[in-house]
mmCIF file of C-alpha atoms in Angstrom:
data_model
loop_
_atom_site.group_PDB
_atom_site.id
_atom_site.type_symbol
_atom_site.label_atom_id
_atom_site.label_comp_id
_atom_site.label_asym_id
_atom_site.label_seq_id
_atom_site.Cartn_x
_atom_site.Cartn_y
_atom_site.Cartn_z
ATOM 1 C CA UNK U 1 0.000 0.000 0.000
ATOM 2 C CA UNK U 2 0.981 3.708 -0.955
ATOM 3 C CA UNK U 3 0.513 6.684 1.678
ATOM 4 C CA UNK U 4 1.315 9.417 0.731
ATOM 5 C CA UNK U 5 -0.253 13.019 2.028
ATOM 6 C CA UNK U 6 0.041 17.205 1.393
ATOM 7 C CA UNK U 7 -0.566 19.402 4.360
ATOM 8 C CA UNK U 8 -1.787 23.153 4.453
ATOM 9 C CA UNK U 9 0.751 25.582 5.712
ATOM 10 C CA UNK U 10 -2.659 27.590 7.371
ATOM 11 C CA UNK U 11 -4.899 25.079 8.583
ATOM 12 C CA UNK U 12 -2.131 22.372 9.070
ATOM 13 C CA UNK U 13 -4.619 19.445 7.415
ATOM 14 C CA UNK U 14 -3.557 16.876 5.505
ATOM 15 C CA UNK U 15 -5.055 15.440 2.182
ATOM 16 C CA UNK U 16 -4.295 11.410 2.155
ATOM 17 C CA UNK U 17 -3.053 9.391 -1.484
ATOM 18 C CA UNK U 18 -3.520 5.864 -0.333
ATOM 19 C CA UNK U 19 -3.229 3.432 -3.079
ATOM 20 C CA UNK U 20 -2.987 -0.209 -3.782
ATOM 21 C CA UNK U 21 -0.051 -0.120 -5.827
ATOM 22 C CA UNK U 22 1.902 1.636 -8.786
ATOM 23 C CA UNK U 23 -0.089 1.464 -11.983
ATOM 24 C CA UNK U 24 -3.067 0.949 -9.408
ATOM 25 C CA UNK U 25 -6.283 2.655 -7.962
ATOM 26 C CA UNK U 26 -6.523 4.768 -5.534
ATOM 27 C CA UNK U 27 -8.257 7.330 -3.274
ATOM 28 C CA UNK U 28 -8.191 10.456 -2.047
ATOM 29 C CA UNK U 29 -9.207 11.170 1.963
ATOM 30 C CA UNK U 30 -9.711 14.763 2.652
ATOM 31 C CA UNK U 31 -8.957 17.569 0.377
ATOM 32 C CA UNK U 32 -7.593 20.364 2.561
ATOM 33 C CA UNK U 33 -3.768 20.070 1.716
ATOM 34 C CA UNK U 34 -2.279 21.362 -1.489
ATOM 35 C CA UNK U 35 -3.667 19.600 -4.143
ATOM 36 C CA UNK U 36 -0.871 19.901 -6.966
ATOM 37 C CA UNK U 37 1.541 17.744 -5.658
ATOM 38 C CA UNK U 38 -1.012 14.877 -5.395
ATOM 39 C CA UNK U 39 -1.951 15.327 -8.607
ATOM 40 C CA UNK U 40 1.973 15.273 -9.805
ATOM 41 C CA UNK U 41 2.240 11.797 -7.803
ATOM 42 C CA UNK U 42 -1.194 10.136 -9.362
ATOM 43 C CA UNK U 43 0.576 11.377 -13.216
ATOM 44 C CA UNK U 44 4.156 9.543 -12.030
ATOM 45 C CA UNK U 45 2.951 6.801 -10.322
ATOM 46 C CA UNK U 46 0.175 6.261 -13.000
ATOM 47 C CA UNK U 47 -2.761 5.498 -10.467
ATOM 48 C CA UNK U 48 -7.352 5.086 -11.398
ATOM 49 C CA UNK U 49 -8.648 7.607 -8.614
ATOM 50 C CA UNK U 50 -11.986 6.063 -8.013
ATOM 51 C CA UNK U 51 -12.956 7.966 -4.564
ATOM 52 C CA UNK U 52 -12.540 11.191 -2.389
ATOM 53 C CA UNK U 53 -13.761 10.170 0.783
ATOM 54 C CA UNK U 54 -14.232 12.656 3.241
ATOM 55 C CA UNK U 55 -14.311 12.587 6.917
ATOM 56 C CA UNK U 56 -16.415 15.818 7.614
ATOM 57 C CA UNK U 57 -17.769 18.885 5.975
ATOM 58 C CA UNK U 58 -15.507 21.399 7.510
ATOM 59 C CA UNK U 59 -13.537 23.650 4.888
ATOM 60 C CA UNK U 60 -10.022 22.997 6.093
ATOM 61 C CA UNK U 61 -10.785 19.198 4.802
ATOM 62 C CA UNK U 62 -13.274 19.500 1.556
ATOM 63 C CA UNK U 63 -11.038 23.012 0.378
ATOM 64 C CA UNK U 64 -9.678 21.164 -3.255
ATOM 65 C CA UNK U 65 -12.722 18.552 -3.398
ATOM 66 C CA UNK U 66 -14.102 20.019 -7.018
ATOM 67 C CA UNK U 67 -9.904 19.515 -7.990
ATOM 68 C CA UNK U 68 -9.906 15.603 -7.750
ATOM 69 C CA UNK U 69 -13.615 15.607 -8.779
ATOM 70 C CA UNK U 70 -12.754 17.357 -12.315
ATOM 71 C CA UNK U 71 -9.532 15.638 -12.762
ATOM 72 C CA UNK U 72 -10.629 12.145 -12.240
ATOM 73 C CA UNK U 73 -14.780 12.369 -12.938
ATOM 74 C CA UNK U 74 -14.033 10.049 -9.000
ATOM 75 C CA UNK U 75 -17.741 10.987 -6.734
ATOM 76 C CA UNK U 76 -16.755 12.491 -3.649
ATOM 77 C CA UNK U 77 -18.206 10.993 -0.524
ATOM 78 C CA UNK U 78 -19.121 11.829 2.952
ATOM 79 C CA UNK U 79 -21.503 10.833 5.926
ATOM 80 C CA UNK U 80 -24.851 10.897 4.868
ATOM 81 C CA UNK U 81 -25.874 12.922 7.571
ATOM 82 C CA UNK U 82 -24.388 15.795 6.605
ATOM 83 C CA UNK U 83 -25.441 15.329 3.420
ATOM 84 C CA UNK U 84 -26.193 19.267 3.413
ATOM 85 C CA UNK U 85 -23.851 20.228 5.370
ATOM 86 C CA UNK U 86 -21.663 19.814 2.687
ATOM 87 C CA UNK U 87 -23.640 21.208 -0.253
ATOM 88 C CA UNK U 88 -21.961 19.122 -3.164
ATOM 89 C CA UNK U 89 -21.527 15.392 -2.223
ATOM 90 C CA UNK U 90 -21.985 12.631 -5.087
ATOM 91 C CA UNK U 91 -22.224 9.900 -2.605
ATOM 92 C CA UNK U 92 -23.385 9.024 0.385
ATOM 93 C CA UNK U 93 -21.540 6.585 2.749
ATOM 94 C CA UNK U 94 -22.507 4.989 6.547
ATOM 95 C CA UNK U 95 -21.198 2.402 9.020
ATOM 96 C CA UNK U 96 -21.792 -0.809 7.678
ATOM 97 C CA UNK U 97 -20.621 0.253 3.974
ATOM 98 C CA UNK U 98 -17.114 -0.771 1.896
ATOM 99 C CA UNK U 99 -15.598 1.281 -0.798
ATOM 100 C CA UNK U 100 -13.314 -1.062 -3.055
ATOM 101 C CA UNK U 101 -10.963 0.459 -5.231
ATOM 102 C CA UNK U 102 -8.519 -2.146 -6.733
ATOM 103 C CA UNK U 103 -6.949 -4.176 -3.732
ATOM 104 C CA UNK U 104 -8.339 -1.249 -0.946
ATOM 105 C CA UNK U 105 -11.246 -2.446 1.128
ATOM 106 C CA UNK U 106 -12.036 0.801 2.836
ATOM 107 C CA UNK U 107 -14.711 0.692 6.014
ATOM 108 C CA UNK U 108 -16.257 3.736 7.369
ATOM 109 C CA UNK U 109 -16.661 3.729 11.063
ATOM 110 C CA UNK U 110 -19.316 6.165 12.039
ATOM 111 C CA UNK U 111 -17.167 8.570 14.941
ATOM 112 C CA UNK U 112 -19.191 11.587 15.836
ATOM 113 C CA UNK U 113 -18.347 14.097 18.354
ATOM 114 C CA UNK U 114 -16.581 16.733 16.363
ATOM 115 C CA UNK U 115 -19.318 16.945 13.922
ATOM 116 C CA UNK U 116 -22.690 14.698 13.148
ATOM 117 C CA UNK U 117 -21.409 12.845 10.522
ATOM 118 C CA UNK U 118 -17.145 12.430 11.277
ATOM 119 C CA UNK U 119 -15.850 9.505 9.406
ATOM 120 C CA UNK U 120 -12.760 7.816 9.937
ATOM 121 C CA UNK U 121 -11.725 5.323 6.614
ATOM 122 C CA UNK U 122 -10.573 2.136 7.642
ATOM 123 C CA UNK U 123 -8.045 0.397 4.716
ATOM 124 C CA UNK U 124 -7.292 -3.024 4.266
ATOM 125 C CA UNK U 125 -7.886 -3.500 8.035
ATOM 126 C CA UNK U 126 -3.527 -2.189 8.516
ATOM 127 C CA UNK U 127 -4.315 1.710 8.529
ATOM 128 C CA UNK U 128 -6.986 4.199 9.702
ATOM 129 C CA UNK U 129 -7.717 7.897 8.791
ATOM 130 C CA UNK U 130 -9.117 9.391 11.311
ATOM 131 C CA UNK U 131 -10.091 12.425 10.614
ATOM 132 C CA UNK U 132 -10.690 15.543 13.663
ATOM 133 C CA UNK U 133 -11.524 12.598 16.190
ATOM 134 C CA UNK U 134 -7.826 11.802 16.863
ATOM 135 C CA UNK U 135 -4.728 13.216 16.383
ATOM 136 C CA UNK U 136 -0.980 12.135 17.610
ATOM 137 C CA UNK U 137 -1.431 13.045 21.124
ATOM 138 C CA UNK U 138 -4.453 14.546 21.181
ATOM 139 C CA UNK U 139 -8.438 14.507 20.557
ATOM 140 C CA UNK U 140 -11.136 16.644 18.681
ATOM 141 C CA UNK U 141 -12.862 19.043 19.919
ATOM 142 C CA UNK U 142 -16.826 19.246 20.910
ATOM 143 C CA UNK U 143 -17.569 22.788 19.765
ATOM 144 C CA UNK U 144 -17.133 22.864 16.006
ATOM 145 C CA UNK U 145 -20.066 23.428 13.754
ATOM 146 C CA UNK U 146 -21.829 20.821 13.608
ATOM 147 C CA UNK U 147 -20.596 19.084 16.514
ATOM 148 C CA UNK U 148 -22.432 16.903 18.925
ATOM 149 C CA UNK U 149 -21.527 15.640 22.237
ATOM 150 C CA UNK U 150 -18.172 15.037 24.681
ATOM 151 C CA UNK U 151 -20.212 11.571 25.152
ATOM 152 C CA UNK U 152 -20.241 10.394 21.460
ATOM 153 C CA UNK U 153 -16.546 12.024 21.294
ATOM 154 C CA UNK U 154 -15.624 9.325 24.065
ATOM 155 C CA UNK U 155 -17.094 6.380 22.606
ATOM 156 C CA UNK U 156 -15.822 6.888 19.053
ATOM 157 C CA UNK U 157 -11.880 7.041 20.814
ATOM 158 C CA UNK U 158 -12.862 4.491 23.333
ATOM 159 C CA UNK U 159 -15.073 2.027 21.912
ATOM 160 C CA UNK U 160 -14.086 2.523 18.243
ATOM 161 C CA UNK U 161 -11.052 3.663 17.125
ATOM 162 C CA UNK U 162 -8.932 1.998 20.748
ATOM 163 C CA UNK U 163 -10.593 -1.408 19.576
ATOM 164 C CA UNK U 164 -8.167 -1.712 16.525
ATOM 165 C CA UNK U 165 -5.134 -3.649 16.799
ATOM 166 C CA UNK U 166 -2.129 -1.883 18.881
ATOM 167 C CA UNK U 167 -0.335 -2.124 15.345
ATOM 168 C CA UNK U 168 -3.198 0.082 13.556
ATOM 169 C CA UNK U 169 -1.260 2.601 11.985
ATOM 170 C CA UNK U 170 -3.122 6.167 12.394
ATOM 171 C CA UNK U 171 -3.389 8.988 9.854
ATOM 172 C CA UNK U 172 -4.943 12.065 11.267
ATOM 173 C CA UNK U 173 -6.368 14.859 9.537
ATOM 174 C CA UNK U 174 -3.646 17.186 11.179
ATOM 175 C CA UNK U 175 -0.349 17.052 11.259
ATOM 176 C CA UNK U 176 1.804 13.550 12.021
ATOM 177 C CA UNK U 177 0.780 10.163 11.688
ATOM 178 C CA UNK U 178 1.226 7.578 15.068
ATOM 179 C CA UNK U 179 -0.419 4.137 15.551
ATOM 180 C CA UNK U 180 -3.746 3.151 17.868
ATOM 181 C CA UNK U 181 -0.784 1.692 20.226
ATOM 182 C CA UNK U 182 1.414 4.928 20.536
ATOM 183 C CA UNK U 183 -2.114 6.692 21.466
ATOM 184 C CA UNK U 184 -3.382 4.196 23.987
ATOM 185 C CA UNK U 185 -0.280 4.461 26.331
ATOM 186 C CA UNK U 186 1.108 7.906 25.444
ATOM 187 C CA UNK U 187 -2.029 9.989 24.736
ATOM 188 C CA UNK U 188 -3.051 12.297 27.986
ATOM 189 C CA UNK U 189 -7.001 12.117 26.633
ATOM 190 C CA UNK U 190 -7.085 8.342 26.383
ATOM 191 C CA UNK U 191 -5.069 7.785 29.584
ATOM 192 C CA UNK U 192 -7.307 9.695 31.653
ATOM 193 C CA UNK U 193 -10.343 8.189 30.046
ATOM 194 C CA UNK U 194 -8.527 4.769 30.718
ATOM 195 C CA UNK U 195 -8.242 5.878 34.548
ATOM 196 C CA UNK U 196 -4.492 5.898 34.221
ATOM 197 C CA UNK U 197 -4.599 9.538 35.124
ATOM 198 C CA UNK U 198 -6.543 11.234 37.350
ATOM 199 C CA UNK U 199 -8.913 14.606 36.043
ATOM 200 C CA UNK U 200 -7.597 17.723 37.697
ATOM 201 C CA UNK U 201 -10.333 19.982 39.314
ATOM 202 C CA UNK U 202 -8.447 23.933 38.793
ATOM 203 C CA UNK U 203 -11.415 26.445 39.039
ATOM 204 C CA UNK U 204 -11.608 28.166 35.705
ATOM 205 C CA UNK U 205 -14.021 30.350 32.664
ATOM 206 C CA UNK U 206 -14.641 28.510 29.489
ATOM 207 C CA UNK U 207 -16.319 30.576 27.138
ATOM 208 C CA UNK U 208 -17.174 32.902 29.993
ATOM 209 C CA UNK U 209 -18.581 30.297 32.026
ATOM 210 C CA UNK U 210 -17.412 28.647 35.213
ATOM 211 C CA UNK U 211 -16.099 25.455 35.183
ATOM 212 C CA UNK U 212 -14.014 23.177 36.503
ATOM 213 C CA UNK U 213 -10.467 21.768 34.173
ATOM 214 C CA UNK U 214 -9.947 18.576 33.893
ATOM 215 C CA UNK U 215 -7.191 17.977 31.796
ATOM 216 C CA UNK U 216 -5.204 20.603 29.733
ATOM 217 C CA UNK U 217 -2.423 18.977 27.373
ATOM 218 C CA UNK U 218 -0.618 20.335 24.166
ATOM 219 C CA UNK U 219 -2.427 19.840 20.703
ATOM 220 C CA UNK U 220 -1.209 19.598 17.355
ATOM 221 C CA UNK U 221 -1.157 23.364 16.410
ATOM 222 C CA UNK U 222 1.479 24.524 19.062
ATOM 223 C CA UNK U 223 -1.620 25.867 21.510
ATOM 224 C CA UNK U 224 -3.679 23.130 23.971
ATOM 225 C CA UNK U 225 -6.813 21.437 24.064
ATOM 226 C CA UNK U 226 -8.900 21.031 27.258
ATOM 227 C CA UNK U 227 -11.323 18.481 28.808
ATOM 228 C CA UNK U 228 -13.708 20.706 30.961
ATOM 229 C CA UNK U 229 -16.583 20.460 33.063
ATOM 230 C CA UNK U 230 -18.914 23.436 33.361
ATOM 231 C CA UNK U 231 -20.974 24.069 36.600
ATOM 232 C CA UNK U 232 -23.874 24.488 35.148
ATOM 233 C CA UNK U 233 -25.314 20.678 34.627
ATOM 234 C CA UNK U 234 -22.218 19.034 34.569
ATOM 235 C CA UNK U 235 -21.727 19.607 31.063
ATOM 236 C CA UNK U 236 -18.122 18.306 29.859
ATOM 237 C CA UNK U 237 -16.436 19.640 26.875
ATOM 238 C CA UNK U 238 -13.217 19.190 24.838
ATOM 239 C CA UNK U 239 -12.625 22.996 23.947
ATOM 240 C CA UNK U 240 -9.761 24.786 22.492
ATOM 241 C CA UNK U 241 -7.135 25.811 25.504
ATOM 242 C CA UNK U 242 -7.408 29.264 24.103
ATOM 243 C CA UNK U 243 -10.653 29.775 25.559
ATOM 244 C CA UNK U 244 -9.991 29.542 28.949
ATOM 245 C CA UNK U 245 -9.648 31.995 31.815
ATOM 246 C CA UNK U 246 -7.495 31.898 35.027
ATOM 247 C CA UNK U 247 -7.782 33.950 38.051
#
């Protein structure tokens, strides 16, 4: 199998190339990195694009979509429930489908949280894109547009994507890839939710309301992301560190 990826100098996301082999098919997964020098490795290595699958609606991962779509005539695909969300899908996928492209067997897994309809892309059973739901050393957030819950967030890392095999290798939609195995002992999010680590309790704002911090650890742009537990109801979060307030 093939890997290759682009990433955005602004938004730091990566577009995928995974394909079967040289003179083979392939697909594209996520859009948001330069598209060019994709396109210059699908001419050299002479690959059939058959899919761009997407793993959520947000711009910083659909950006070059309409590129691939032109180029190759390939649909481009994403969750059908946000179907119009995105505005200009050609397919619909769910859990429970399989894209096959040449010798790629590609399995959505359903992983909401940091939107509706977040897909992670599941190839040949050895590799898994996943998306804004995990990163290396760190976890999406729960306040993105569309987003849903810090509960589905925790049981598309827990009971989803920390089910693969240890040797899983794991291709984010930011920044550096890492494997299901590096993220089970190493990550802060997942240790904590393993009970490895124990939640802090700091008095804090998040978005002007108190709360209490559970866990603050560095994420993939340079700043932090935060597990958080406002007063009001008990509501927990995973919210961008900026948007906290001390003292």
């Amino acid at each position: 199998m093939i890997i290759e990826k682009t990433m955005s100098d602004g938004w730091l996301s990566n577009t995928w190339l995974v394909a079967d082999r040289e003179r083979g098919n392939a697909v594209i997964i996520d859009t948001g990195g330069p598209s060019e020098p994709i396109l210059e490795r699908i001419r050299d290595l002479r690959l059939t694009v058959t899919h761009v699958l997407c793993t959520h609606h947000h711009i910083d991962h659909v950006a070059n979509s309409e590129d691939y779509r032109s180029a190759f005539g390939c649909p481009v695909c994403g969750h059908e429930s946000e179907w119009e969300m995105f505005g200009d899908l050609d397919q619909k996928l769910g859990e429970g489908d399989e894209i096959v492209s040449g010798d790629l067997h590609i399995r959505p897994l359903h992983v909401p949280g940091h939107t509706v309809g977040q897909l992670a892309y599941l190839v040949n059973d050895e590799a898994v894109f996943t998306g804004d739901t995990l990163f290396k050393g760190s976890i999406g957030g729960t306040r993105a547009p569309g987003h849903t819950t810090f509960e589905d967030l925790h049981v598309s890392l827990m009971d989803k994507l920390m089910a693969l095999p240890k040797e899983t290798e794991v291709y984010p939609g930011h920044m550096d890839a890492t494997t299901i195995g590096a993220e089970w002992e190493e990550n802060p999010f997942i240790r904590t939710f393993r009970g490895l680590e124990r939640p802090g309790a700091e008095r804090i704002r998040a978005f002007d309301r108190p709360a209490r911090l559970l866990l603050e650890a560095p994420d993939y742009d340079g700043g932090t992301k935060a597990w958080v537990r406002f007063d009001e109801g008990g509501k927990l979060d995973v919210i961008p560190g900026s948007r906290i307030e001390r003292g």
